[in-house]
mmCIF file of the C-alpha atoms, coordinates in Angstrom:
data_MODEL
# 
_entry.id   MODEL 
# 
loop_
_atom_site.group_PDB 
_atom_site.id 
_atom_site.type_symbol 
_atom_site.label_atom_id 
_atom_site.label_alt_id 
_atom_site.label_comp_id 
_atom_site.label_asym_id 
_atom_site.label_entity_id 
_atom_site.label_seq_id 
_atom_site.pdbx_PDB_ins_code 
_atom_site.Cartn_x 
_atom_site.Cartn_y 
_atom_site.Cartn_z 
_atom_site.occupancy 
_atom_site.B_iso_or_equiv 
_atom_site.pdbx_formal_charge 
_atom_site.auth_seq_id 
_atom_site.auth_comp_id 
_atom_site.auth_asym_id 
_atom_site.auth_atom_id 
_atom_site.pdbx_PDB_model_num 
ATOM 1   C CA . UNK A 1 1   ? 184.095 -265.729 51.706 1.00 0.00 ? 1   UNK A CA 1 
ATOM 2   C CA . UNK A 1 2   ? 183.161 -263.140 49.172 1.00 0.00 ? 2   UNK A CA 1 
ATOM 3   C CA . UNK A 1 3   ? 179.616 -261.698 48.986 1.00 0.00 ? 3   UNK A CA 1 
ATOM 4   C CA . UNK A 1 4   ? 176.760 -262.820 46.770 1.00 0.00 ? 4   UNK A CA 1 
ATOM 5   C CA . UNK A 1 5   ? 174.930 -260.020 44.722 1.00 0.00 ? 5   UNK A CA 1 
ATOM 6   C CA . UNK A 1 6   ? 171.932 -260.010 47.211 1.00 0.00 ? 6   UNK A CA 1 
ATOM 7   C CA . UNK A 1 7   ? 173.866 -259.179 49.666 1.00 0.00 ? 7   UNK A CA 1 
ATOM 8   C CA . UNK A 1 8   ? 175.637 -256.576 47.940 1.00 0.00 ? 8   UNK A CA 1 
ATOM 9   C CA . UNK A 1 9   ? 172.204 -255.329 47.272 1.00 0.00 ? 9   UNK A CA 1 
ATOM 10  C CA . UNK A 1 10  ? 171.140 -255.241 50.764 1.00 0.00 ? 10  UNK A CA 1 
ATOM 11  C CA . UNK A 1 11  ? 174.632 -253.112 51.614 1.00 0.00 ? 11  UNK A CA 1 
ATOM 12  C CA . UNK A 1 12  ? 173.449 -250.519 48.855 1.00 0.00 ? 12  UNK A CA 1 
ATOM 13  C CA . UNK A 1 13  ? 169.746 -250.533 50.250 1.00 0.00 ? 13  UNK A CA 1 
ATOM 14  C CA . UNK A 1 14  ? 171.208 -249.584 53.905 1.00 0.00 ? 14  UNK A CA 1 
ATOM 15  C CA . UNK A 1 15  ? 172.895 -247.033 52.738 1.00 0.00 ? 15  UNK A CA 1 
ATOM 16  C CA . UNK A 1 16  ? 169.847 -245.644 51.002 1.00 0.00 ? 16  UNK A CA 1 
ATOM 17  C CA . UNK A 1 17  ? 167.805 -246.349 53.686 1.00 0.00 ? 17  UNK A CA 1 
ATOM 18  C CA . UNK A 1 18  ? 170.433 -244.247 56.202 1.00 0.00 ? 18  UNK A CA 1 
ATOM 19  C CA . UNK A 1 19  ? 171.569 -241.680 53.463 1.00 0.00 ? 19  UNK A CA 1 
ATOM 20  C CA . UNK A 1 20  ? 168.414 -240.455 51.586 1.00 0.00 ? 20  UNK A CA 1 
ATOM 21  C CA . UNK A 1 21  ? 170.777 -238.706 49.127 1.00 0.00 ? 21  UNK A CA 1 
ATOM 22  C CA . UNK A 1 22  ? 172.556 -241.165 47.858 1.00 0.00 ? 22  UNK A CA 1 
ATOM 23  C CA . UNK A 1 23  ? 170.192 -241.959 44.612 1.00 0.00 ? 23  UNK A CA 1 
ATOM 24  C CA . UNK A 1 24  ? 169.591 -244.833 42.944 1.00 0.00 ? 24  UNK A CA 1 
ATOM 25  C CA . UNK A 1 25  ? 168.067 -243.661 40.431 1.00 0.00 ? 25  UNK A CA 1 
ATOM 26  C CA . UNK A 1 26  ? 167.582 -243.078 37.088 1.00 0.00 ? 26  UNK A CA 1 
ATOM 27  C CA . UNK A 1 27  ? 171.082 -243.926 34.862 1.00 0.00 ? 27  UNK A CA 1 
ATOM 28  C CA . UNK A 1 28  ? 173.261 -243.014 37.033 1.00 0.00 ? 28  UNK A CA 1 
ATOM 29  C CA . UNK A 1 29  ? 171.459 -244.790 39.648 1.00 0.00 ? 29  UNK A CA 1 
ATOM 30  C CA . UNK A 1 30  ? 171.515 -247.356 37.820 1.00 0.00 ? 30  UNK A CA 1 
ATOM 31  C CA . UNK A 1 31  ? 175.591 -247.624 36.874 1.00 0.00 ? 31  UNK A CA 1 
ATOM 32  C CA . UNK A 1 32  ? 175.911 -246.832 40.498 1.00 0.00 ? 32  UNK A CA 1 
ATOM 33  C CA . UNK A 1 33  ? 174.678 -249.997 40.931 1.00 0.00 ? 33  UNK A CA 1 
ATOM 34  C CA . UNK A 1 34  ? 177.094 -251.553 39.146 1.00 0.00 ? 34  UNK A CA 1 
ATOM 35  C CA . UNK A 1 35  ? 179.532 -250.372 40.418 1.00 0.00 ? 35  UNK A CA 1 
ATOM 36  C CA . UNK A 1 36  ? 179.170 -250.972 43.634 1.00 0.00 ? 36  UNK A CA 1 
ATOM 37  C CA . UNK A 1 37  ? 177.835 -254.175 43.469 1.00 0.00 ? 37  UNK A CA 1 
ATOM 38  C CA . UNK A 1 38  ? 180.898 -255.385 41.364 1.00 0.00 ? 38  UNK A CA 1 
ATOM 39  C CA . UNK A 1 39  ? 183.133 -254.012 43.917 1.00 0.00 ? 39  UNK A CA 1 
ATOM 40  C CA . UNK A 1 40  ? 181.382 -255.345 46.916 1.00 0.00 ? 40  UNK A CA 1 
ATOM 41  C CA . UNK A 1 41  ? 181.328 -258.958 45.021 1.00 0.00 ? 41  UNK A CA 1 
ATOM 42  C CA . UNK A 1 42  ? 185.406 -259.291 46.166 1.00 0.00 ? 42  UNK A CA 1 
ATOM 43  C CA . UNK A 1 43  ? 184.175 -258.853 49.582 1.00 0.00 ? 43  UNK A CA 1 
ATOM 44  C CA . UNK A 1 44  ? 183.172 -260.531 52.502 1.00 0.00 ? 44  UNK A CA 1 
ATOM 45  C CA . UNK A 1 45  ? 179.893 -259.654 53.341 1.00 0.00 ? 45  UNK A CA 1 
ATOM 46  C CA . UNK A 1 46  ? 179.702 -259.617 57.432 1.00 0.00 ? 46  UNK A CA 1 
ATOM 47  C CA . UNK A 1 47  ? 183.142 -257.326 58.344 1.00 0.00 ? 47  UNK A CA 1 
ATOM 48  C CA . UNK A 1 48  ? 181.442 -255.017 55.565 1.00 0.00 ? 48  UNK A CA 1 
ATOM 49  C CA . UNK A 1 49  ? 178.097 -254.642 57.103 1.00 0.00 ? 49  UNK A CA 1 
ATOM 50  C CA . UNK A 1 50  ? 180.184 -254.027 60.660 1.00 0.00 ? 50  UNK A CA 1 
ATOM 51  C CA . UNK A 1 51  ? 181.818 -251.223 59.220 1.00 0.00 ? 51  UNK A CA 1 
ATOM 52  C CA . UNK A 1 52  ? 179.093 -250.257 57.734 1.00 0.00 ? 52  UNK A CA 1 
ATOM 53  C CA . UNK A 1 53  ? 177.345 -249.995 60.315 1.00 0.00 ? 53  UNK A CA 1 
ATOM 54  C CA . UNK A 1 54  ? 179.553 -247.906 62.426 1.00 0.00 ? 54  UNK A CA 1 
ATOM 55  C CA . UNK A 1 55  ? 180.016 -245.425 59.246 1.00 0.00 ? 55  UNK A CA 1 
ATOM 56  C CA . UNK A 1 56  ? 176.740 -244.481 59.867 1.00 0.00 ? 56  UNK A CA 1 
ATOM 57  C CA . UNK A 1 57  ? 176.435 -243.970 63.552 1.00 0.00 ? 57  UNK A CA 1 
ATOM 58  C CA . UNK A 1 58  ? 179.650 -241.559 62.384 1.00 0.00 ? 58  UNK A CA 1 
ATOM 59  C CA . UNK A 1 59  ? 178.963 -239.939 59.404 1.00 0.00 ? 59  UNK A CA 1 
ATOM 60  C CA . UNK A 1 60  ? 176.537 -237.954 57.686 1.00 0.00 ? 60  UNK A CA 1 
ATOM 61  C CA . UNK A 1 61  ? 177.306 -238.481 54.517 1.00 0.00 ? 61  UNK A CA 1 
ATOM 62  C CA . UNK A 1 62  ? 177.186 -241.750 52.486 1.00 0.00 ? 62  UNK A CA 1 
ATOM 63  C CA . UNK A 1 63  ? 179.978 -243.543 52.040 1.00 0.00 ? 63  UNK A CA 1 
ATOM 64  C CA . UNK A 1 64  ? 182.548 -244.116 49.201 1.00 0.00 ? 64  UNK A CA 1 
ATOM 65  C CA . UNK A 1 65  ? 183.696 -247.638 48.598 1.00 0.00 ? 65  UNK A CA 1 
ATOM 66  C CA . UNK A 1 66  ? 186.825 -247.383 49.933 1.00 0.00 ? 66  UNK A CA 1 
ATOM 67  C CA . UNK A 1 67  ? 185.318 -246.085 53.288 1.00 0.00 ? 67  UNK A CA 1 
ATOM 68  C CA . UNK A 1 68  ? 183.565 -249.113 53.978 1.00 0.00 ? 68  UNK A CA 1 
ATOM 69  C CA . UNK A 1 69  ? 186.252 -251.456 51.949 1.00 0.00 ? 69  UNK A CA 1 
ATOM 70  C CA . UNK A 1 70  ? 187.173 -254.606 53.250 1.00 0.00 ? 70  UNK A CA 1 
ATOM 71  C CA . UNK A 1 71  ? 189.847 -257.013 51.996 1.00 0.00 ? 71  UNK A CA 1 
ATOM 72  C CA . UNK A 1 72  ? 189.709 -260.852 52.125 1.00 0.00 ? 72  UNK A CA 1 
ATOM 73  C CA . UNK A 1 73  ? 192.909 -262.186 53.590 1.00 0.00 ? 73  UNK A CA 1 
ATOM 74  C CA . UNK A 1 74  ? 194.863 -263.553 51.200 1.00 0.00 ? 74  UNK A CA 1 
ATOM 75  C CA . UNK A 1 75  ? 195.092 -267.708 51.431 1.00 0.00 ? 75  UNK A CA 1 
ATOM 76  C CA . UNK A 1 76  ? 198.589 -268.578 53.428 1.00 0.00 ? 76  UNK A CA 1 
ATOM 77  C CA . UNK A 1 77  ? 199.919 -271.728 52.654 1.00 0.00 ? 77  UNK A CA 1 
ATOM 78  C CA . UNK A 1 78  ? 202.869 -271.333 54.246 1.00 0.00 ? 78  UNK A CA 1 
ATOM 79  C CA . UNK A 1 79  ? 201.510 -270.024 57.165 1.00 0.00 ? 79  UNK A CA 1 
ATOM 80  C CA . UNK A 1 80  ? 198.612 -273.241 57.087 1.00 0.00 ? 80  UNK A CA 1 
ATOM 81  C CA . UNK A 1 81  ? 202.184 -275.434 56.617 1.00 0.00 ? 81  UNK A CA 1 
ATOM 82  C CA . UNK A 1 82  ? 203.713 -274.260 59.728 1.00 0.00 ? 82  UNK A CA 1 
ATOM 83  C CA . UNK A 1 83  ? 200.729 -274.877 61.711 1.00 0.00 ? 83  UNK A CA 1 
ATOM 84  C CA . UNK A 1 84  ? 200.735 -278.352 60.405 1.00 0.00 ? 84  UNK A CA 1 
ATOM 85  C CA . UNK A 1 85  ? 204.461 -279.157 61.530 1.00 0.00 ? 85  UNK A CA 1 
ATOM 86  C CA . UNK A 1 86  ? 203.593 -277.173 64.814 1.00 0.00 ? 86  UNK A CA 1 
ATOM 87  C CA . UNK A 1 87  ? 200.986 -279.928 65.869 1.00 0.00 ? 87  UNK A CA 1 
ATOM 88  C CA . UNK A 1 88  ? 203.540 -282.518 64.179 1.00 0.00 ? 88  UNK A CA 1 
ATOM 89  C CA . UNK A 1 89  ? 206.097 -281.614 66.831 1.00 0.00 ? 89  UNK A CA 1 
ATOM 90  C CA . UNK A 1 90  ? 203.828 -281.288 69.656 1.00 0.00 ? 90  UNK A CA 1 
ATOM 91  C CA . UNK A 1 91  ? 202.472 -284.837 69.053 1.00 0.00 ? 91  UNK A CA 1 
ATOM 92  C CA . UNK A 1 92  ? 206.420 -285.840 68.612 1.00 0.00 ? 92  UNK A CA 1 
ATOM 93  C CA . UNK A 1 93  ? 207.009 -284.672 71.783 1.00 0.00 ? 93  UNK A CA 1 
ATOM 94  C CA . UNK A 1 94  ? 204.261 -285.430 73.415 1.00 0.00 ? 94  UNK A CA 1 
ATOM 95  C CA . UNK A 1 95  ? 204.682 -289.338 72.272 1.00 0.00 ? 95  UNK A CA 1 
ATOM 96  C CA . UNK A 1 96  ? 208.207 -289.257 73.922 1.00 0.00 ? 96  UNK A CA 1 
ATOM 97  C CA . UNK A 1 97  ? 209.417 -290.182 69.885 1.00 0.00 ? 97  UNK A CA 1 
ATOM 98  C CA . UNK A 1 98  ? 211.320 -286.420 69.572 1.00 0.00 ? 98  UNK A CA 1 
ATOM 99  C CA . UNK A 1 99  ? 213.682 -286.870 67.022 1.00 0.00 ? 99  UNK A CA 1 
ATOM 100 C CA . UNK A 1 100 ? 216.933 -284.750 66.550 1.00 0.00 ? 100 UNK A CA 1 
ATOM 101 C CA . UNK A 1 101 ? 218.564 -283.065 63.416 1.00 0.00 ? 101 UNK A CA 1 
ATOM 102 C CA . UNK A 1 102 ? 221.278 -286.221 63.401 1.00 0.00 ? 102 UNK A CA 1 
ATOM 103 C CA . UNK A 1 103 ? 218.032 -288.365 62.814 1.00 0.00 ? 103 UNK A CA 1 
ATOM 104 C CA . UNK A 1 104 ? 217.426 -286.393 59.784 1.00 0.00 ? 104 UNK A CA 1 
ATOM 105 C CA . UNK A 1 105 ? 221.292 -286.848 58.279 1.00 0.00 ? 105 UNK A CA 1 
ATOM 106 C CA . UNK A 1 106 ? 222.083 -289.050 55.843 1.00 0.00 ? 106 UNK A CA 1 
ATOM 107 C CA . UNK A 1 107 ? 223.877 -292.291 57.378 1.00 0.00 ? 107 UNK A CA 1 
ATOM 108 C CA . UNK A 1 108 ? 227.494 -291.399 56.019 1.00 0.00 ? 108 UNK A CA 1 
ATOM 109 C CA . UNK A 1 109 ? 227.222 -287.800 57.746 1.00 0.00 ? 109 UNK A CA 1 
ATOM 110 C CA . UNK A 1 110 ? 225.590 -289.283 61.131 1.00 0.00 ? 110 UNK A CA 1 
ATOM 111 C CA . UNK A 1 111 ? 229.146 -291.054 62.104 1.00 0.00 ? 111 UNK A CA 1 
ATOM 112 C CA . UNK A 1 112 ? 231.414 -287.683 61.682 1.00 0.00 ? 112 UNK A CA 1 
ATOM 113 C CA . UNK A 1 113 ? 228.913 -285.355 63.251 1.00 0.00 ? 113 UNK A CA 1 
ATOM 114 C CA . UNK A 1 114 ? 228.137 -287.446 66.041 1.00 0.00 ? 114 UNK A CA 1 
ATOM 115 C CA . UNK A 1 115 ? 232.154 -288.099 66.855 1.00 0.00 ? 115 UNK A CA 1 
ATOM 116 C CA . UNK A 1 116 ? 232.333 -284.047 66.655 1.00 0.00 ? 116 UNK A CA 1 
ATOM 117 C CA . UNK A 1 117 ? 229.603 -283.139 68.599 1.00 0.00 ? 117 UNK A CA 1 
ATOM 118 C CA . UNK A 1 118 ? 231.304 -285.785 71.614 1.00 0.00 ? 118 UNK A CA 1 
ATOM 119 C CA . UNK A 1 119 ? 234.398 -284.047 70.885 1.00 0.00 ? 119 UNK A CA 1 
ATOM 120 C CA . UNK A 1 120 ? 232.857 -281.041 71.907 1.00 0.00 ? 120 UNK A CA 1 
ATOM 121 C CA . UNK A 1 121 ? 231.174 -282.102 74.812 1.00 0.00 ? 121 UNK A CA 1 
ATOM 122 C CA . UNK A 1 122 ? 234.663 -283.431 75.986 1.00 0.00 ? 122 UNK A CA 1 
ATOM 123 C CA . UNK A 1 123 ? 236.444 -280.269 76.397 1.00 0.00 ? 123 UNK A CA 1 
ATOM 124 C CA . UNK A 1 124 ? 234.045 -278.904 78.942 1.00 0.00 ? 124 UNK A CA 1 
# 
């Protein structure tokens, strides 16, 4: 969840608070503001004020944007997909209903594979 401009606000106010010399004043103040508060805006707000926060039990200097950076993960649909058919197969085979690949073949291919895969079980 990105952050809203308030709270981008209160990141730049911490640092103030903790870095005296990094001004907000004046214009450049002012385009610092900006600019930081645009940047912020693509990210989350918490995992920003954690590292934050242990930038400046660290450092002591203020911090550049990238110091402090954090990225929101990018949205995995295939990843949310397999999770889906994970729980699908666990309730298959929890219900006793576990179905195998020849389930899944079309009827004309069902026959031959299934007299192949008994031929195969013969020889042994």
């Amino acid at each position: 969840m990105e952050m809203t401009e308030e709270q981008g606000l209160e990141i730049l106010r911490r640092i103030t608070a903790a870095y005296p010399q990094f001004d907000l004043d004046g214009p450049v103040g002012e385009e610092r503001i900006e600019l930081w508060v645009e940047r912020l805006l693509k990210m989350p707000y918490e995992p920003v004020l954690h590292k934050l926060n242990h930038y400046i039990d660290a450092h002591h200097f203020p911090p550049t944007i990238a110091q402090i950076a954090v990225e929101l993960p990018l949205d995995n649909g295939f990843l949310k997909q397999q999770q889906v058919w994970a729980a699908q197969v666990k309730a298959e085979r929890e219900s006793g209903r576990m179905k195998t690949f020849l389930d899944y073949l079309p009827e004309e291919l069902r026959g031959t594979y299934s007299r192949l895969l008994e031929g195969t079980h013969s020889d042994k």
